[in-house]
């Protein structure tokens, strides 16, 4: 006989996109951000290059501050 319950109660609400961004403790890569926003990596890089998405460079690599991305998304009406 199993001692594990058949169902696991779900008590927490799913995290919003902005709340998920707050869980990142490091700069995000284009791959990280593209997976989170469900757009292509190339779209992320192009929009960062045009200054549409807040970003910064580390050498030749583009990176994204999760807090800046969360603020940018809130500013554009994403929750």
mmCIF file of N, CA and C in Angstrom:
data_model
loop_
_atom_site.group_PDB
_atom_site.id
_atom_site.type_symbol
_atom_site.label_atom_id
_atom_site.label_comp_id
_atom_site.label_asym_id
_atom_site.label_seq_id
_atom_site.Cartn_x
_atom_site.Cartn_y
_atom_site.Cartn_z
ATOM 1 N N UNK A 1 0.838 -1.176 0.000
ATOM 2 C CA UNK A 1 0.000 0.000 0.000
ATOM 3 C C UNK A 1 0.887 1.246 0.000
ATOM 4 N N UNK A 2 0.565 2.200 -0.829
ATOM 5 C CA UNK A 2 1.354 3.419 -0.963
ATOM 6 C C UNK A 2 0.994 4.422 0.125
ATOM 7 N N UNK A 3 1.994 5.152 0.601
ATOM 8 C CA UNK A 3 1.746 6.192 1.592
ATOM 9 C C UNK A 3 1.633 7.564 0.963
ATOM 10 N N UNK A 4 1.789 7.655 -0.362
ATOM 11 C CA UNK A 4 1.700 8.927 -1.058
ATOM 12 C C UNK A 4 0.251 9.246 -1.388
ATOM 13 N N UNK A 5 -0.150 10.507 -1.286
ATOM 14 C CA UNK A 5 -1.525 10.854 -1.634
ATOM 15 C C UNK A 5 -1.731 10.724 -3.146
ATOM 16 N N UNK A 6 -2.951 10.429 -3.522
ATOM 17 C CA UNK A 6 -3.264 10.276 -4.944
ATOM 18 C C UNK A 6 -3.289 11.608 -5.667
ATOM 19 N N UNK A 7 -3.650 12.665 -4.979
ATOM 20 C CA UNK A 7 -3.663 13.995 -5.588
ATOM 21 C C UNK A 7 -2.828 14.927 -4.731
ATOM 22 N N UNK A 8 -2.256 15.877 -5.378
ATOM 23 C CA UNK A 8 -1.452 16.880 -4.687
ATOM 24 C C UNK A 8 -2.218 18.188 -4.743
ATOM 25 N N UNK A 9 -2.572 18.750 -3.597
ATOM 26 C CA UNK A 9 -3.320 20.006 -3.622
ATOM 27 C C UNK A 9 -2.455 21.144 -4.172
ATOM 28 N N UNK A 10 -3.052 21.933 -5.013
ATOM 29 C CA UNK A 10 -2.354 23.086 -5.586
ATOM 30 C C UNK A 10 -2.860 24.312 -4.851
ATOM 31 N N UNK A 11 -1.967 24.961 -4.143
ATOM 32 C CA UNK A 11 -2.374 26.119 -3.355
ATOM 33 C C UNK A 11 -1.862 27.424 -3.934
ATOM 34 N N UNK A 12 -0.820 27.374 -4.723
ATOM 35 C CA UNK A 12 -0.228 28.606 -5.241
ATOM 36 C C UNK A 12 -0.759 28.900 -6.644
ATOM 37 N N UNK A 13 -1.008 30.156 -6.894
ATOM 38 C CA UNK A 13 -1.407 30.600 -8.227
ATOM 39 C C UNK A 13 -0.182 30.564 -9.132
ATOM 40 N N UNK A 14 -0.377 30.308 -10.413
ATOM 41 C CA UNK A 14 0.770 30.374 -11.335
ATOM 42 C C UNK A 14 1.349 31.788 -11.346
ATOM 43 N N UNK A 15 2.657 31.871 -11.507
ATOM 44 C CA UNK A 15 3.312 33.173 -11.525
ATOM 45 C C UNK A 15 3.035 33.901 -12.828
ATOM 46 N N UNK A 16 2.845 35.202 -12.737
ATOM 47 C CA UNK A 16 2.691 36.009 -13.940
ATOM 48 C C UNK A 16 4.055 36.141 -14.611
ATOM 49 N N UNK A 17 4.051 36.625 -15.818
ATOM 50 C CA UNK A 17 5.301 36.809 -16.557
ATOM 51 C C UNK A 17 6.246 37.740 -15.804
ATOM 52 N N UNK A 18 5.722 38.835 -15.317
ATOM 53 C CA UNK A 18 6.551 39.799 -14.575
ATOM 54 C C UNK A 18 7.093 39.163 -13.299
ATOM 55 N N UNK A 19 6.270 38.374 -12.613
ATOM 56 C CA UNK A 19 6.732 37.703 -11.394
ATOM 57 C C UNK A 19 7.793 36.648 -11.702
ATOM 58 N N UNK A 20 7.655 35.961 -12.827
ATOM 59 C CA UNK A 20 8.679 34.990 -13.213
ATOM 60 C C UNK A 20 10.009 35.681 -13.482
ATOM 61 N N UNK A 21 9.961 36.876 -14.061
ATOM 62 C CA UNK A 21 11.198 37.625 -14.312
ATOM 63 C C UNK A 21 11.903 37.964 -13.006
ATOM 64 N N UNK A 22 11.145 38.218 -11.971
ATOM 65 C CA UNK A 22 11.728 38.578 -10.680
ATOM 66 C C UNK A 22 12.473 37.410 -10.036
ATOM 67 N N UNK A 23 12.243 36.186 -10.518
ATOM 68 C CA UNK A 23 12.933 35.033 -9.949
ATOM 69 C C UNK A 23 14.348 34.874 -10.500
ATOM 70 N N UNK A 24 14.669 35.574 -11.588
ATOM 71 C CA UNK A 24 16.012 35.487 -12.155
ATOM 72 C C UNK A 24 16.983 36.238 -11.262
ATOM 73 N N UNK A 25 18.115 35.618 -10.952
ATOM 74 C CA UNK A 25 19.118 36.256 -10.099
ATOM 75 C C UNK A 25 20.383 36.603 -10.880
ATOM 76 N N UNK A 26 20.270 36.599 -12.199
ATOM 77 C CA UNK A 26 21.417 36.913 -13.050
ATOM 78 C C UNK A 26 20.908 37.563 -14.331
ATOM 79 N N UNK A 27 21.819 38.108 -15.101
ATOM 80 C CA UNK A 27 21.449 38.686 -16.390
ATOM 81 C C UNK A 27 20.950 37.580 -17.315
ATOM 82 N N UNK A 28 19.977 37.921 -18.126
ATOM 83 C CA UNK A 28 19.378 36.945 -19.030
ATOM 84 C C UNK A 28 20.045 37.002 -20.398
ATOM 85 N N UNK A 29 20.127 35.852 -21.025
ATOM 86 C CA UNK A 29 20.645 35.766 -22.387
ATOM 87 C C UNK A 29 19.478 35.935 -23.354
ATOM 88 N N UNK A 30 19.772 36.164 -24.631
ATOM 89 C CA UNK A 30 18.683 36.208 -25.619
ATOM 90 C C UNK A 30 17.872 34.911 -25.641
ATOM 91 N N UNK A 31 18.524 33.779 -25.427
ATOM 92 C CA UNK A 31 17.807 32.495 -25.382
ATOM 93 C C UNK A 31 16.837 32.443 -24.200
ATOM 94 N N UNK A 32 17.282 32.919 -23.038
ATOM 95 C CA UNK A 32 16.414 32.959 -21.856
ATOM 96 C C UNK A 32 15.165 33.793 -22.133
ATOM 97 N N UNK A 33 15.379 34.991 -22.659
ATOM 98 C CA UNK A 33 14.280 35.918 -22.894
ATOM 99 C C UNK A 33 13.361 35.435 -24.011
ATOM 100 N N UNK A 34 13.934 34.863 -25.052
ATOM 101 C CA UNK A 34 13.089 34.377 -26.148
ATOM 102 C C UNK A 34 12.199 33.224 -25.685
ATOM 103 N N UNK A 35 12.711 32.359 -24.826
ATOM 104 C CA UNK A 35 11.902 31.262 -24.298
ATOM 105 C C UNK A 35 10.785 31.791 -23.402
ATOM 106 N N UNK A 36 11.080 32.805 -22.618
ATOM 107 C CA UNK A 36 10.101 33.372 -21.707
ATOM 108 C C UNK A 36 8.993 34.114 -22.450
ATOM 109 N N UNK A 37 9.373 34.845 -23.503
ATOM 110 C CA UNK A 37 8.399 35.641 -24.260
ATOM 111 C C UNK A 37 7.791 34.893 -25.438
ATOM 112 N N UNK A 38 8.303 33.704 -25.713
ATOM 113 C CA UNK A 38 7.812 32.881 -26.828
ATOM 114 C C UNK A 38 7.960 33.580 -28.175
ATOM 115 N N UNK A 39 9.120 34.164 -28.381
ATOM 116 C CA UNK A 39 9.487 34.736 -29.682
ATOM 117 C C UNK A 39 10.879 34.218 -30.030
ATOM 118 N N UNK A 40 11.269 34.404 -31.267
ATOM 119 C CA UNK A 40 12.560 33.868 -31.686
ATOM 120 C C UNK A 40 13.726 34.650 -31.072
ATOM 121 N N UNK A 41 14.836 33.983 -30.964
ATOM 122 C CA UNK A 41 16.073 34.589 -30.458
ATOM 123 C C UNK A 41 16.474 35.759 -31.342
ATOM 124 N N UNK A 42 16.323 35.592 -32.640
ATOM 125 C CA UNK A 42 16.690 36.639 -33.592
ATOM 126 C C UNK A 42 15.833 37.891 -33.400
ATOM 127 N N UNK A 43 14.553 37.708 -33.120
ATOM 128 C CA UNK A 43 13.668 38.848 -32.851
ATOM 129 C C UNK A 43 14.152 39.611 -31.622
ATOM 130 N N UNK A 44 14.518 38.886 -30.580
ATOM 131 C CA UNK A 44 15.013 39.515 -29.348
ATOM 132 C C UNK A 44 16.270 40.328 -29.643
ATOM 133 N N UNK A 45 17.205 39.740 -30.366
ATOM 134 C CA UNK A 45 18.465 40.421 -30.672
ATOM 135 C C UNK A 45 18.220 41.652 -31.531
ATOM 136 N N UNK A 46 17.362 41.544 -32.533
ATOM 137 C CA UNK A 46 17.066 42.700 -33.403
ATOM 138 C C UNK A 46 16.422 43.840 -32.620
ATOM 139 N N UNK A 47 15.462 43.516 -31.753
ATOM 140 C CA UNK A 47 14.792 44.558 -30.975
ATOM 141 C C UNK A 47 15.739 45.188 -29.949
ATOM 142 N N UNK A 48 16.656 44.413 -29.421
ATOM 143 C CA UNK A 48 17.655 44.960 -28.500
ATOM 144 C C UNK A 48 18.583 45.912 -29.258
ATOM 145 N N UNK A 49 18.986 45.520 -30.456
ATOM 146 C CA UNK A 49 19.888 46.354 -31.257
ATOM 147 C C UNK A 49 19.237 47.685 -31.628
ATOM 148 N N UNK A 50 17.921 47.662 -31.870
ATOM 149 C CA UNK A 50 17.187 48.889 -32.214
ATOM 150 C C UNK A 50 16.831 49.714 -30.981
ATOM 151 N N UNK A 51 17.081 49.167 -29.791
ATOM 152 C CA UNK A 51 16.771 49.887 -28.556
ATOM 153 C C UNK A 51 15.328 49.742 -28.115
ATOM 154 N N UNK A 52 14.599 48.827 -28.713
ATOM 155 C CA UNK A 52 13.201 48.611 -28.340
ATOM 156 C C UNK A 52 13.120 47.871 -27.013
ATOM 157 N N UNK A 53 13.961 46.869 -26.837
ATOM 158 C CA UNK A 53 14.033 46.108 -25.582
ATOM 159 C C UNK A 53 15.266 46.589 -24.813
ATOM 160 N N UNK A 54 15.120 46.912 -23.520
ATOM 161 C CA UNK A 54 16.292 47.348 -22.750
ATOM 162 C C UNK A 54 17.324 46.223 -22.635
ATOM 163 N N UNK A 55 18.564 46.551 -22.963
ATOM 164 C CA UNK A 55 19.627 45.548 -22.938
ATOM 165 C C UNK A 55 20.957 46.213 -22.641
ATOM 166 N N UNK A 56 21.961 45.384 -22.429
ATOM 167 C CA UNK A 56 23.330 45.880 -22.278
ATOM 168 C C UNK A 56 24.267 44.843 -22.854
ATOM 169 N N UNK A 57 25.492 45.246 -23.066
ATOM 170 C CA UNK A 57 26.479 44.344 -23.657
ATOM 171 C C UNK A 57 27.558 43.983 -22.649
ATOM 172 N N UNK A 58 27.978 42.736 -22.756
ATOM 173 C CA UNK A 58 29.138 42.242 -22.018
ATOM 174 C C UNK A 58 30.075 41.727 -23.095
ATOM 175 N N UNK A 59 31.063 42.556 -23.431
ATOM 176 C CA UNK A 59 31.914 42.220 -24.571
ATOM 177 C C UNK A 59 31.085 42.259 -25.840
ATOM 178 N N UNK A 60 31.030 41.150 -26.548
ATOM 179 C CA UNK A 60 30.230 41.082 -27.773
ATOM 180 C C UNK A 60 28.852 40.472 -27.533
ATOM 181 N N UNK A 61 28.553 40.078 -26.298
ATOM 182 C CA UNK A 61 27.287 39.414 -25.977
ATOM 183 C C UNK A 61 26.253 40.414 -25.474
ATOM 184 N N UNK A 62 25.024 40.244 -25.904
ATOM 185 C CA UNK A 62 23.927 41.071 -25.413
ATOM 186 C C UNK A 62 23.283 40.352 -24.230
ATOM 187 N N UNK A 63 22.954 41.122 -23.195
ATOM 188 C CA UNK A 63 22.322 40.584 -21.994
ATOM 189 C C UNK A 63 21.166 41.488 -21.596
ATOM 190 N N UNK A 64 20.287 40.941 -20.750
ATOM 191 C CA UNK A 64 19.079 41.654 -20.340
ATOM 192 C C UNK A 64 18.939 41.595 -18.829
ATOM 193 N N UNK A 65 18.692 42.755 -18.223
ATOM 194 C CA UNK A 65 18.455 42.833 -16.786
ATOM 195 C C UNK A 65 16.996 42.453 -16.540
ATOM 196 N N UNK A 66 16.728 41.400 -15.781
ATOM 197 C CA UNK A 66 15.343 40.965 -15.554
ATOM 198 C C UNK A 66 14.446 42.058 -14.970
ATOM 199 N N UNK A 67 14.989 42.884 -14.090
ATOM 200 C CA UNK A 67 14.186 43.962 -13.503
ATOM 201 C C UNK A 67 13.824 45.011 -14.552
ATOM 202 N N UNK A 68 14.760 45.322 -15.443
ATOM 203 C CA UNK A 68 14.488 46.279 -16.511
ATOM 204 C C UNK A 68 13.463 45.715 -17.494
ATOM 205 N N UNK A 69 13.557 44.423 -17.775
ATOM 206 C CA UNK A 69 12.593 43.785 -18.671
ATOM 207 C C UNK A 69 11.210 43.770 -18.026
ATOM 208 N N UNK A 70 11.130 43.471 -16.722
ATOM 209 C CA UNK A 70 9.847 43.476 -16.015
ATOM 210 C C UNK A 70 9.217 44.861 -16.065
ATOM 211 N N UNK A 71 10.021 45.908 -15.826
ATOM 212 C CA UNK A 71 9.518 47.282 -15.890
ATOM 213 C C UNK A 71 9.049 47.609 -17.295
ATOM 214 N N UNK A 72 9.812 47.225 -18.301
ATOM 215 C CA UNK A 72 9.471 47.482 -19.709
ATOM 216 C C UNK A 72 8.154 46.783 -20.065
ATOM 217 N N UNK A 73 7.981 45.557 -19.622
ATOM 218 C CA UNK A 73 6.748 44.834 -19.913
ATOM 219 C C UNK A 73 5.542 45.492 -19.223
ATOM 220 N N UNK A 74 5.725 45.902 -17.948
ATOM 221 C CA UNK A 74 4.632 46.579 -17.231
ATOM 222 C C UNK A 74 4.251 47.869 -17.953
ATOM 223 N N UNK A 75 5.259 48.590 -18.427
ATOM 224 C CA UNK A 75 5.040 49.855 -19.130
ATOM 225 C C UNK A 75 4.224 49.635 -20.406
ATOM 226 N N UNK A 76 4.383 48.452 -21.005
ATOM 227 C CA UNK A 76 3.665 48.140 -22.241
ATOM 228 C C UNK A 76 2.396 47.325 -21.981
ATOM 229 N N UNK A 77 1.965 47.247 -20.724
ATOM 230 C CA UNK A 77 0.683 46.647 -20.395
ATOM 231 C C UNK A 77 0.678 45.154 -20.175
ATOM 232 N N UNK A 78 1.841 44.519 -20.097
ATOM 233 C CA UNK A 78 1.905 43.075 -19.835
ATOM 234 C C UNK A 78 1.881 42.851 -18.332
ATOM 235 N N UNK A 79 1.147 41.835 -17.905
ATOM 236 C CA UNK A 79 1.082 41.556 -16.470
ATOM 237 C C UNK A 79 1.731 40.275 -16.102
#
